[in-house]
Short mmCIF file of C-alpha atoms and ligand atoms in Angstrom, two decimals:
data_model
loop_
_atom_site.label_atom_id
_atom_site.label_comp_id
_atom_site.label_asym_id
_atom_site.label_seq_id
_atom_site.Cartn_x
_atom_site.Cartn_y
_atom_site.Cartn_z
CA MET A 762 98.20 89.97 84.01
CA SER A 763 99.17 91.53 80.75
CA ARG A 764 102.59 93.10 80.26
CA GLY A 765 103.67 95.18 77.33
CA THR A 766 102.64 98.51 76.02
CA GLU A 767 100.61 97.29 73.07
CA ILE A 768 97.32 99.00 72.33
CA PRO A 769 94.38 96.60 72.00
CA ASP A 770 92.69 96.36 68.59
CA VAL A 771 89.51 98.34 68.14
CA LEU A 772 86.58 96.27 66.90
CA THR A 773 83.92 97.49 64.51
CA ALA A 774 80.25 97.42 65.38
CA ASP A 775 79.50 94.45 63.14
CA VAL A 776 80.71 92.16 65.94
CA LEU A 777 77.54 93.23 67.75
CA THR A 778 75.29 90.74 66.04
CA ALA A 779 71.51 90.76 66.21
CA ASP A 780 71.76 88.30 69.11
CA VAL A 781 73.93 90.67 71.12
CA LEU A 782 71.73 93.64 70.34
CA ALA A 783 68.53 91.70 71.02
CA GLY A 784 68.63 92.48 74.69
CA ALA A 785 70.34 89.95 76.90
CA SER A 786 73.76 91.45 76.20
CA ALA A 787 72.77 95.07 75.65
CA TYR A 788 73.18 97.53 78.51
CA ASP A 789 72.83 101.25 78.99
CA VAL A 790 76.12 101.44 80.85
CA VAL A 791 78.95 98.92 81.09
CA VAL A 792 81.55 99.61 83.79
CA VAL A 793 84.99 98.00 83.58
CA GLY A 794 86.53 97.28 87.00
CA PHE A 795 85.02 96.98 90.48
CA GLY A 796 87.32 99.14 92.60
CA ILE A 797 86.16 102.30 94.30
CA ALA A 798 85.75 104.24 91.05
CA GLY A 799 83.91 101.52 89.13
CA GLY A 800 81.69 100.59 92.06
CA CYS A 801 80.65 104.21 92.55
CA ALA A 802 80.09 104.71 88.81
CA ALA A 803 77.94 101.58 88.54
CA LEU A 804 75.92 102.45 91.63
CA GLU A 805 75.12 105.98 90.49
CA ALA A 806 74.31 104.85 86.96
CA ALA A 807 71.91 102.22 88.31
CA ARG A 808 70.33 104.68 90.73
CA ALA A 809 69.78 107.00 87.76
CA GLY A 810 67.73 104.23 86.17
CA ALA A 811 70.27 102.72 83.78
CA ARG A 812 70.63 99.00 83.09
CA VAL A 813 74.19 98.43 84.24
CA LEU A 814 76.74 95.67 83.77
CA LEU A 815 79.89 95.73 85.90
CA LEU A 816 82.78 93.59 84.68
CA GLU A 817 85.54 92.60 87.08
CA ARG A 818 88.58 90.69 85.90
CA ALA A 819 89.42 89.33 89.38
CA ALA A 820 87.38 86.81 91.31
CA VAL A 821 86.37 89.44 93.86
CA HIS A 822 85.50 93.10 93.97
CA GLY A 823 87.91 95.60 95.51
CA GLY A 824 91.06 95.91 93.39
CA THR A 825 93.76 98.15 94.82
CA SER A 826 91.08 100.08 96.66
CA SER A 827 90.65 97.16 99.03
CA MET A 828 94.36 97.24 99.91
CA SER A 829 94.58 100.94 100.52
CA GLY A 830 95.03 102.94 103.69
CA GLY A 831 91.49 104.24 103.94
CA HIS A 832 92.10 107.98 103.62
CA PHE A 833 89.53 109.98 101.69
CA TYR A 834 90.54 113.59 101.04
CA LEU A 835 87.38 115.53 101.86
CA GLY A 836 86.70 118.99 103.21
CA GLY A 837 84.84 122.24 102.93
CA GLY A 838 83.18 121.73 106.31
CA THR A 839 82.46 118.02 106.75
CA ALA A 840 80.76 116.79 109.91
CA VAL A 841 84.11 115.51 111.22
CA GLN A 842 85.83 118.82 110.59
CA GLN A 843 83.00 120.64 112.34
CA ALA A 844 82.83 118.25 115.29
CA THR A 845 86.58 118.55 115.87
CA GLY A 846 86.64 122.34 115.57
CA HIS A 847 88.44 122.65 112.24
CA GLU A 848 87.12 125.47 110.17
CA ASP A 849 87.15 124.83 106.43
CA SER A 850 85.29 126.00 103.35
CA PRO A 851 85.05 124.86 99.73
CA GLU A 852 86.93 128.03 98.77
CA GLU A 853 89.93 127.34 101.05
CA MET A 854 90.03 123.73 99.91
CA TYR A 855 89.89 124.91 96.29
CA LYS A 856 92.73 127.37 96.83
CA TYR A 857 94.85 124.64 98.39
CA LEU A 858 94.25 122.06 95.67
CA VAL A 859 94.93 124.65 92.97
CA ALA A 860 98.18 125.58 94.74
CA VAL A 861 99.48 122.00 94.91
CA SER A 862 98.46 121.04 91.35
CA LYS A 863 101.08 121.18 88.65
CA GLU A 864 98.48 121.96 86.01
CA PRO A 865 95.31 122.76 87.94
CA GLU A 866 92.09 121.77 86.20
CA HIS A 867 89.93 124.44 87.76
CA ASP A 868 86.52 123.04 86.86
CA LYS A 869 87.34 119.67 88.38
CA ILE A 870 88.89 121.11 91.52
CA ARG A 871 85.92 123.45 91.92
CA ALA A 872 83.41 120.62 91.51
CA TYR A 873 85.35 118.39 93.91
CA CYS A 874 85.55 121.03 96.63
CA GLU A 875 81.99 122.26 96.29
CA GLY A 876 80.70 118.70 96.23
CA SER A 877 82.88 117.42 99.03
CA VAL A 878 80.43 117.72 101.93
CA GLU A 879 77.67 116.07 99.89
CA HIS A 880 80.12 113.35 98.87
CA PHE A 881 81.10 112.78 102.49
CA GLY A 882 77.41 112.17 103.25
CA TRP A 883 77.04 109.88 100.25
CA LEU A 884 80.00 107.78 101.37
CA GLU A 885 78.63 107.49 104.90
CA ALA A 886 75.26 106.47 103.48
CA LEU A 887 76.98 103.35 102.11
CA GLY A 888 76.71 102.19 105.74
CA PHE A 889 79.54 103.50 107.94
CA GLU A 890 80.50 106.61 109.86
CA PHE A 891 83.81 108.45 109.92
CA GLU A 892 84.65 108.85 113.60
CA ARG A 893 84.13 112.42 114.80
CA SER A 894 87.64 112.65 116.18
CA TYR A 895 91.02 114.12 115.26
CA TYR A 896 94.55 112.69 115.31
CA PRO A 897 96.93 115.59 115.93
CA GLU A 898 100.31 113.93 115.27
CA LYS A 899 102.45 114.23 112.18
CA ALA A 900 102.03 110.71 110.82
CA VAL A 901 101.53 108.75 107.63
CA ILE A 902 98.26 107.29 108.85
CA GLN A 903 96.51 107.42 112.18
CA PRO A 904 97.11 104.15 114.04
CA GLY A 905 93.64 104.15 115.59
CA THR A 906 90.16 105.00 114.42
CA GLU A 907 90.37 108.81 114.57
CA GLY A 908 88.40 110.19 111.65
CA LEU A 909 90.61 113.11 110.68
CA MET A 910 94.23 114.15 110.30
CA TYR A 911 96.49 116.23 108.08
CA THR A 912 97.49 114.15 105.07
CA GLY A 913 99.03 116.80 102.86
CA ASN A 914 101.09 119.98 102.85
CA GLU A 915 98.40 122.32 104.14
CA LYS A 916 100.60 123.61 106.98
CA VAL A 917 103.80 123.48 104.93
CA TRP A 918 105.51 126.34 103.09
CA PRO A 919 104.53 127.75 100.61
CA TYR A 920 100.98 126.46 100.87
CA GLN A 921 100.20 127.59 104.41
CA ASP A 922 100.07 131.17 103.14
CA GLN A 923 98.06 130.36 100.04
CA ALA A 924 95.06 128.74 101.73
CA ARG A 925 93.97 128.53 105.35
CA PRO A 926 95.20 125.13 106.53
CA ALA A 927 92.64 122.50 107.50
CA PRO A 928 93.00 118.74 107.97
CA ARG A 929 91.15 116.85 105.26
CA GLY A 930 92.39 113.26 105.50
CA HIS A 931 89.25 111.38 106.54
CA LYS A 932 89.91 107.79 107.53
CA VAL A 933 87.34 105.05 107.74
CA PRO A 934 86.91 103.86 111.35
CA VAL A 935 88.97 100.70 111.26
CA PRO A 936 92.43 100.67 112.85
CA GLY A 937 95.43 99.75 110.77
CA ASP A 938 96.24 100.04 107.14
CA THR A 939 94.03 98.04 104.86
CA GLU A 940 90.93 96.69 106.53
CA GLY A 941 89.16 100.03 106.43
CA THR A 942 88.80 100.41 102.70
CA LYS A 943 87.97 96.73 102.38
CA MET A 944 85.00 97.41 104.64
CA VAL A 945 83.93 100.30 102.42
CA MET A 946 84.29 98.12 99.33
CA ASP A 947 82.15 95.40 100.92
CA LEU A 948 79.46 97.96 101.70
CA LEU A 949 79.72 99.32 98.18
CA ARG A 950 79.24 95.82 96.81
CA ALA A 951 76.10 95.39 98.92
CA ARG A 952 74.68 98.70 97.65
CA VAL A 953 75.60 97.85 94.04
CA GLU A 954 73.78 94.53 94.29
CA GLU A 955 70.73 96.15 95.90
CA ALA A 956 70.61 98.67 93.05
CA GLY A 957 70.29 95.81 90.56
CA VAL A 958 73.68 96.11 88.86
CA GLU A 959 74.63 92.86 87.12
CA VAL A 960 78.18 91.98 88.20
CA ARG A 961 80.32 89.44 86.35
CA TYR A 962 83.53 88.42 88.09
CA GLU A 963 86.53 86.76 86.43
CA THR A 964 85.53 88.60 83.29
CA GLY A 965 87.90 91.13 81.76
CA ALA A 966 87.25 93.68 79.06
CA THR A 967 89.70 93.10 76.21
CA ASN A 968 88.73 95.46 73.37
CA LEU A 969 86.38 98.33 72.69
CA VAL A 970 83.80 98.27 69.92
CA VAL A 971 83.16 101.47 67.96
CA SER A 972 80.45 102.58 65.55
CA GLY A 973 81.13 103.99 62.10
CA GLU A 974 80.95 107.47 63.66
CA GLY A 975 83.66 106.62 66.16
CA ALA A 976 81.41 106.26 69.22
CA VAL A 977 82.13 103.49 71.71
CA VAL A 978 79.12 101.19 71.52
CA GLY A 979 80.27 98.05 73.30
CA LEU A 980 83.18 95.88 74.25
CA ALA A 981 84.64 92.42 73.98
CA TRP A 982 85.24 90.38 77.11
CA LYS A 983 87.08 87.23 78.12
CA SER A 984 86.41 84.88 81.00
CA PHE A 985 88.90 81.98 81.10
CA ASP A 986 88.42 80.38 77.65
CA GLU A 987 85.10 81.99 76.98
CA THR A 988 84.82 85.22 74.99
CA GLY A 989 81.92 87.43 73.98
CA TYR A 990 80.60 90.91 73.29
CA VAL A 991 78.24 93.29 74.96
CA ALA A 992 76.53 96.33 73.49
CA ALA A 993 76.61 99.47 75.61
CA GLY A 994 75.10 102.94 75.45
CA ALA A 995 78.26 104.00 77.26
CA VAL A 996 81.38 102.35 78.69
CA VAL A 997 83.05 103.57 81.88
CA ILE A 998 86.64 102.37 82.24
CA ALA A 999 87.63 102.16 85.91
CA ALA A 1000 90.31 99.53 85.64
CA GLY A 1001 93.08 100.98 87.83
CA GLY A 1002 96.60 102.24 87.17
CA PHE A 1003 99.65 100.62 85.55
CA VAL A 1004 102.18 100.13 88.33
CA MET A 1005 102.14 96.34 87.92
CA ASN A 1006 103.04 96.48 84.24
CA PRO A 1007 106.86 96.67 84.18
CA ASP A 1008 106.97 97.58 80.50
CA MET A 1009 104.60 100.51 80.88
CA VAL A 1010 106.36 101.64 84.06
CA ALA A 1011 109.73 101.54 82.28
CA ALA A 1012 108.30 103.44 79.32
CA TYR A 1013 106.47 106.15 81.26
CA THR A 1014 107.82 106.46 84.83
CA PRO A 1015 111.39 105.11 84.77
CA ARG A 1016 112.06 106.21 88.38
CA LEU A 1017 109.41 103.73 89.56
CA ALA A 1018 111.04 101.05 87.43
CA GLU A 1019 114.44 101.48 89.05
CA LYS A 1020 114.14 100.20 92.57
CA PRO A 1021 110.94 101.04 94.39
CA PHE A 1022 108.49 98.58 95.74
CA THR A 1023 105.35 98.78 93.64
CA LEU A 1024 102.05 99.29 95.43
CA GLY A 1025 99.14 97.82 93.58
CA SER A 1026 97.04 94.80 92.83
CA THR A 1027 97.54 92.20 90.11
CA TYR A 1028 95.45 93.88 87.46
CA ASP A 1029 97.02 97.32 87.74
CA ASP A 1030 98.56 96.56 84.37
CA GLY A 1031 97.31 99.58 82.47
CA LEU A 1032 94.99 97.67 80.18
CA GLY A 1033 92.19 100.14 80.92
CA ILE A 1034 94.45 103.05 79.97
CA ARG A 1035 95.47 101.29 76.78
CA LEU A 1036 91.81 100.63 75.94
CA GLY A 1037 91.25 104.38 76.19
CA ALA A 1038 94.25 105.04 73.96
CA SER A 1039 92.94 102.50 71.43
CA VAL A 1040 90.05 104.81 70.53
CA GLY A 1041 92.10 108.00 70.45
CA ALA A 1042 91.84 109.25 74.04
CA GLU A 1043 94.77 111.34 75.20
CA LEU A 1044 96.88 110.12 78.13
CA LYS A 1045 98.00 112.74 80.65
CA HIS A 1046 100.60 112.90 83.43
CA MET A 1047 101.76 109.39 82.55
CA ASP A 1048 105.29 110.24 83.70
CA GLU A 1049 104.19 111.16 87.22
CA PRO A 1050 104.56 108.58 89.94
CA PHE A 1051 103.72 108.78 93.60
CA ILE A 1052 106.94 107.63 95.33
CA THR A 1053 107.56 107.72 99.02
CA ALA A 1054 109.70 106.44 101.88
CA PRO A 1055 108.44 108.22 104.99
CA PHE A 1056 111.03 108.76 107.73
CA TYR A 1057 108.38 109.83 110.24
CA PRO A 1058 106.78 108.91 112.61
CA PRO A 1059 108.32 109.61 115.07
CA ALA A 1060 107.87 113.30 114.39
CA ALA A 1061 111.05 114.13 116.35
CA LEU A 1062 113.07 113.06 113.31
CA ILE A 1063 111.63 115.98 111.38
CA THR A 1064 113.75 118.31 113.53
CA GLY A 1065 116.81 116.91 111.76
CA PHE A 1066 118.04 118.07 108.36
CA VAL A 1067 118.38 116.36 105.00
CA VAL A 1068 121.40 116.76 102.73
CA ASN A 1069 122.21 115.57 99.23
CA GLN A 1070 125.55 114.16 98.15
CA HIS A 1071 127.02 117.63 98.04
CA GLY A 1072 126.27 117.86 101.76
CA GLU A 1073 123.67 120.58 101.11
CA ARG A 1074 120.07 120.97 102.18
CA PHE A 1075 117.53 121.17 99.35
CA CYS A 1076 114.02 121.32 100.85
CA ASN A 1077 111.96 122.03 103.94
CA GLU A 1078 112.08 118.71 105.78
CA ASP A 1079 108.59 119.11 107.28
CA GLY A 1080 106.81 118.47 103.96
CA TYR A 1081 104.33 115.65 103.57
CA HIS A 1082 106.42 112.49 103.12
CA SER A 1083 105.87 112.07 99.39
CA ARG A 1084 106.85 115.72 98.82
CA THR A 1085 110.19 115.24 100.58
CA SER A 1086 110.69 111.97 98.69
CA GLN A 1087 110.03 113.68 95.38
CA PHE A 1088 112.69 116.28 96.21
CA VAL A 1089 115.09 113.42 96.98
CA MET A 1090 114.33 111.87 93.56
CA GLU A 1091 115.42 115.13 91.94
CA GLN A 1092 118.85 115.18 93.64
CA PRO A 1093 121.97 113.80 91.91
CA ASP A 1094 121.66 109.98 91.87
CA SER A 1095 118.44 110.35 93.94
CA ALA A 1096 120.70 110.33 97.00
CA ALA A 1097 120.06 112.01 100.35
CA TYR A 1098 120.66 111.51 104.06
CA LEU A 1099 118.69 112.55 107.12
CA ILE A 1100 120.97 113.71 109.94
CA VAL A 1101 119.68 113.96 113.52
CA ASP A 1102 121.61 114.64 116.71
CA SER A 1103 121.48 112.45 119.81
CA GLU A 1104 119.04 114.80 121.57
CA HIS A 1105 116.37 114.34 118.91
CA VAL A 1106 116.98 110.92 117.45
CA GLU A 1107 114.42 108.16 117.76
CA TYR A 1108 113.95 104.98 115.76
CA PRO A 1109 111.55 105.26 112.80
CA LYS A 1110 108.20 103.51 113.44
CA PHE A 1111 108.31 101.85 110.00
CA PRO A 1112 111.59 100.23 108.95
CA LEU A 1113 111.62 101.96 105.58
CA VAL A 1114 114.58 104.29 106.02
CA PRO A 1115 117.59 102.42 107.40
CA LEU A 1116 119.95 103.85 109.99
CA ILE A 1117 123.46 103.91 108.50
CA ASP A 1118 125.29 104.59 111.78
CA GLY A 1119 125.93 107.10 114.52
CA PHE A 1120 129.01 109.33 114.06
CA GLU A 1121 130.94 111.03 116.85
CA THR A 1122 131.92 114.00 114.69
CA ILE A 1123 130.55 115.56 111.51
CA THR A 1124 133.98 115.20 109.88
CA GLU A 1125 133.82 111.47 110.49
CA LEU A 1126 130.31 111.45 109.06
CA GLU A 1127 131.38 113.29 105.88
CA ASP A 1128 134.23 110.87 105.48
CA ALA A 1129 132.14 107.75 105.92
CA LEU A 1130 129.44 108.91 103.50
CA GLY A 1131 131.90 110.24 100.94
CA LEU A 1132 130.50 113.78 101.17
CA PRO A 1133 132.77 116.73 100.32
CA ALA A 1134 135.00 117.64 103.28
CA GLY A 1135 133.52 120.50 105.27
CA SER A 1136 130.18 120.47 103.41
CA VAL A 1137 128.03 119.14 106.23
CA VAL A 1138 129.96 121.16 108.80
CA LYS A 1139 128.93 124.28 106.89
CA THR A 1140 125.33 123.12 106.39
CA LEU A 1141 124.98 122.24 110.06
CA GLU A 1142 126.35 125.61 111.18
CA ARG A 1143 123.84 127.38 108.97
CA TYR A 1144 121.00 125.11 110.07
CA ASN A 1145 121.73 125.76 113.74
CA GLU A 1146 121.95 129.49 113.12
CA LEU A 1147 118.46 129.41 111.53
CA ALA A 1148 117.10 127.16 114.27
CA ASP A 1149 118.44 129.50 116.96
CA ALA A 1150 116.76 132.42 115.21
CA GLY A 1151 113.53 130.38 114.95
CA GLU A 1152 113.16 131.09 111.24
CA ASP A 1153 114.33 129.04 108.29
CA VAL A 1154 114.80 131.76 105.72
CA ASP A 1155 116.58 129.30 103.41
CA PHE A 1156 113.94 126.57 102.97
CA HIS A 1157 111.05 127.75 105.14
CA LYS A 1158 110.70 124.77 107.42
CA ALA A 1159 108.05 125.69 109.99
CA PRO A 1160 109.43 126.94 113.34
CA GLU A 1161 107.62 124.05 115.05
CA TRP A 1162 110.14 121.63 113.49
CA LEU A 1163 113.29 123.72 113.83
CA ALA A 1164 115.65 122.54 116.59
CA PRO A 1165 119.42 123.06 116.73
CA GLN A 1166 121.33 119.81 116.20
CA ARG A 1167 124.40 120.16 118.42
CA ILE A 1168 124.87 117.10 120.57
CA GLY A 1169 126.74 114.23 118.95
CA PRO A 1170 126.80 111.47 118.07
CA TRP A 1171 124.83 112.22 114.91
CA ALA A 1172 122.59 109.54 113.46
CA VAL A 1173 122.39 109.23 109.69
CA PHE A 1174 119.38 107.66 107.97
CA ASP A 1175 119.68 106.53 104.38
CA LEU A 1176 117.16 108.13 102.02
CA ARG A 1177 118.96 106.98 98.86
CA LEU A 1178 116.81 105.35 96.18
CA GLY A 1179 117.67 101.66 96.37
CA LYS A 1180 118.60 101.87 100.07
CA ALA A 1181 115.44 103.29 101.61
CA MET A 1182 112.33 101.32 100.77
CA TYR A 1183 110.51 103.60 98.38
CA ALA A 1184 107.01 102.52 97.45
CA GLY A 1185 104.89 103.91 94.72
CA PHE A 1186 102.09 103.84 92.23
CA THR A 1187 101.21 105.70 89.06
CA LEU A 1188 99.15 108.87 88.79
CA GLY A 1189 98.59 109.41 85.07
CA GLY A 1190 95.82 108.17 82.85
CA ILE A 1191 93.07 108.95 80.38
CA ARG A 1192 92.30 112.63 79.96
CA VAL A 1193 88.71 113.26 81.05
CA THR A 1194 86.23 116.10 81.49
CA VAL A 1195 84.70 116.97 84.85
CA ASP A 1196 82.03 114.35 84.04
CA GLY A 1197 84.54 111.65 83.20
CA GLU A 1198 84.11 111.81 79.42
CA ALA A 1199 87.29 110.60 77.71
CA GLN A 1200 88.96 113.33 75.66
CA ARG A 1201 91.13 113.38 72.57
CA PRO A 1202 94.24 115.58 72.34
CA ASP A 1203 92.13 118.38 70.81
CA GLY A 1204 89.76 118.33 73.79
CA SER A 1205 86.83 116.75 71.95
CA VAL A 1206 85.19 113.82 73.69
CA VAL A 1207 85.20 110.22 72.50
CA PRO A 1208 81.44 109.62 72.39
CA GLY A 1209 80.31 106.81 74.67
CA LEU A 1210 83.59 106.50 76.59
CA TYR A 1211 84.23 107.50 80.21
CA ALA A 1212 87.11 106.90 82.60
CA ALA A 1213 87.44 107.25 86.37
CA GLY A 1214 89.84 106.44 89.18
CA ALA A 1215 93.48 105.52 88.78
CA CYS A 1216 93.16 104.95 85.02
CA ALA A 1217 92.03 108.54 84.55
CA SER A 1218 93.99 111.74 84.97
CA ASN A 1219 92.35 113.87 87.63
CA LEU A 1220 93.49 115.92 90.61
CA ALA A 1221 96.48 114.01 91.95
CA GLN A 1222 99.12 114.82 89.38
CA ASP A 1223 102.50 114.40 90.99
CA GLY A 1224 104.16 113.21 94.17
CA LYS A 1225 105.09 116.67 95.35
CA GLY A 1226 101.52 117.87 95.51
CA TYR A 1227 99.95 114.54 96.44
CA CYS A 1228 97.77 114.43 99.54
CA SER A 1229 96.84 111.05 100.89
CA GLY A 1230 93.16 110.46 100.22
CA THR A 1231 92.92 112.17 96.86
CA GLN A 1232 92.93 108.87 94.99
CA LEU A 1233 90.03 107.31 96.87
CA GLY A 1234 88.40 110.71 97.12
CA GLU A 1235 88.51 111.56 93.45
CA GLY A 1236 87.98 107.97 92.29
CA SER A 1237 84.70 107.82 94.19
CA PHE A 1238 83.65 111.41 93.47
CA PHE A 1239 84.40 111.46 89.75
CA GLY A 1240 83.35 107.82 89.42
CA ARG A 1241 79.90 108.88 90.59
CA ARG A 1242 79.82 111.78 88.14
CA ALA A 1243 80.91 109.52 85.27
CA GLY A 1244 78.22 106.97 86.14
CA ARG A 1245 75.48 109.60 86.28
CA HIS A 1246 76.58 111.28 83.05
CA ALA A 1247 76.90 107.96 81.24
CA ALA A 1248 73.39 106.97 82.37
CA ARG A 1249 71.99 110.27 81.15
CA VAL A 1250 73.67 110.16 77.77
CA SER A 1251 72.79 106.53 77.30
CA SER A 1252 69.11 107.02 78.12
CA ALA A 1253 68.98 110.04 75.79
CA GLY A 1254 70.25 107.81 72.99
CA ARG A 1255 67.63 105.08 73.60
C1 LIG B 1309 99.06 100.19 100.01
C2 LIG B 1309 98.26 101.29 99.38
C3 LIG B 1309 97.70 102.27 100.20
C4 LIG B 1309 96.95 103.30 99.63
N1 LIG B 1309 96.34 104.18 100.45
C5 LIG B 1309 95.53 105.13 99.93
C6 LIG B 1309 94.77 105.98 100.76
O1 LIG B 1309 94.75 105.86 101.99
N2 LIG B 1309 94.00 106.93 100.16
C7 LIG B 1309 93.95 107.08 98.81
O2 LIG B 1309 93.25 107.96 98.34
N3 LIG B 1309 94.63 106.25 97.99
C8 LIG B 1309 95.40 105.28 98.51
N4 LIG B 1309 96.06 104.43 97.68
C9 LIG B 1309 95.81 104.53 96.23
C10 LIG B 1309 94.43 103.98 95.92
O3 LIG B 1309 94.23 102.78 96.63
C11 LIG B 1309 94.19 103.68 94.44
O4 LIG B 1309 94.66 104.74 93.66
C12 LIG B 1309 92.68 103.53 94.20
O5 LIG B 1309 92.18 102.51 95.04
C13 LIG B 1309 92.37 103.20 92.77
O6 LIG B 1309 91.01 102.91 92.67
P1 LIG B 1309 90.41 102.43 91.29
O7 LIG B 1309 88.96 102.16 91.51
O8 LIG B 1309 90.77 103.38 90.23
O9 LIG B 1309 91.21 101.10 90.97
P2 LIG B 1309 91.14 99.67 91.66
O10 LIG B 1309 90.65 99.75 93.04
O11 LIG B 1309 92.44 99.02 91.44
O12 LIG B 1309 90.04 98.93 90.82
C14 LIG B 1309 90.25 98.58 89.47
C15 LIG B 1309 89.61 97.24 89.22
O13 LIG B 1309 89.61 97.01 87.83
C16 LIG B 1309 89.84 95.61 87.61
N5 LIG B 1309 90.29 95.47 86.22
C17 LIG B 1309 91.50 95.77 85.69
N6 LIG B 1309 91.50 95.55 84.36
C18 LIG B 1309 90.26 95.10 84.04
C19 LIG B 1309 89.65 94.68 82.83
N7 LIG B 1309 90.30 94.70 81.67
N8 LIG B 1309 88.35 94.25 82.87
C20 LIG B 1309 87.67 94.19 84.06
N9 LIG B 1309 88.21 94.58 85.23
C21 LIG B 1309 89.49 95.03 85.23
C22 LIG B 1309 90.86 95.26 88.66
O14 LIG B 1309 90.90 93.89 88.91
C23 LIG B 1309 90.35 96.08 89.86
O15 LIG B 1309 89.46 95.35 90.66
C24 LIG B 1309 96.80 103.38 98.23
C25 LIG B 1309 97.36 102.40 97.40
C26 LIG B 1309 98.06 101.35 97.97
C27 LIG B 1309 98.57 100.28 97.08
#
């Protein structure tokens, strides 16, 4: 794994000797990284008739995709949504994704929503079926094989009024956390091999090669002690994020560097992103991490209230877990506590948010936590007043989750950064067009260079708006588009 923030050298085209160009090492499209984005890019490029080489630095395909939870954010009327009676349309999905995006890229969101049903079918055609069933609980991931659940803030203020809510978290039909996407990656590998893509494992791209005109025309690779070059009509970088590179994390997303547990695989070291930067591509949203420490399930805990170290509420507690976590990060010292009375308290299903203690009185609780005297008393009074009225006019928590908290003892769960187990990964990367073409700061494209997946900057821009499934969803969707576009451009240049 490489650390550091250094930008790899750019090589000039004279390294592509006559031998390299003669054929054996010349490809229409070279894809860097065999995760979901790279696999989809390579497959579509090959299906479009391109001669494709796929380089993977690890000994196996899969990357972080193979470790992930298996949610794909899809909608607009998929077969699972229809079979489970959830009305949705590309327009409603578009409105929602625009609403949760910090800087919405309308053309990408539009393409993603309008192409979502087709993409759902394309994913299933890899060789599996999303179960036509729905998991109704508020959860991080469905424990079973149900094909659909809410994995975002669709029903949460202020979004519930901006787009008609629909569940869009489609999970592959394997129970548990990680085996599902591994199955998809194995199927993707089978389809990639059938399509005639040449795959080289334990081979990492190290530098890009550019022509005199500034177009990317190949790359240098390394496999153990061996090095070499390939010529390419186009290069698609799909080499993952940078959460495993402590220097890049410290430089770009210091919150992730502080205490959280990093979620990623060995080669999420940002080399792909730095390769893009080496030829002048702009990097976007590099300071945005996804950070989360879910306190639900059980959903009963959501009826409690969260205070900062002033003893004050600061958000609607029914937000998707990474939204609430992001609000916590913004509080003084990233400190917050979840308080739940004895009528509603249950133990968290995942031991991520520790129980500090149960307190007989709120005064005792304020004292023990070092919160200003009377602050939580006041907050609790107000919270109970709102809960009794059935409307949270202060923070707009949905009535479904409002319940007066009156019966002591009161349990306090620790949401402080460094105490709760926050986990995260990075969201920023190479600026790209809707077809995955890498862009410079002025918006012009770097000819011959594409990026997709976690090393590109796409829809998921920050933890507050993040919906589980957008990473796999957009990595596969825009990976496909990048592969097709690269194949087209490359064949036009032949
Ligand atoms: C525990 C966990 C759960 C998650 N759950 C979900 C979920 O349910 N839904 C969701 O949408 N997202 C989820 N995510 C996020 C999601 O998994 C990733 O964002 C996504 O898989 C990234 O896909 P990718 O193809 O861009 O990268 P990867 O899958 O990481 O693939 C990149 C590949 O590039 C290779 N590589 C790196 N550098 C080079 C190089 N120089 N040359 C050649 N190869 C190289 C790597 O070895 C790797 O195989 C989860 C993440 C984690 C860690």
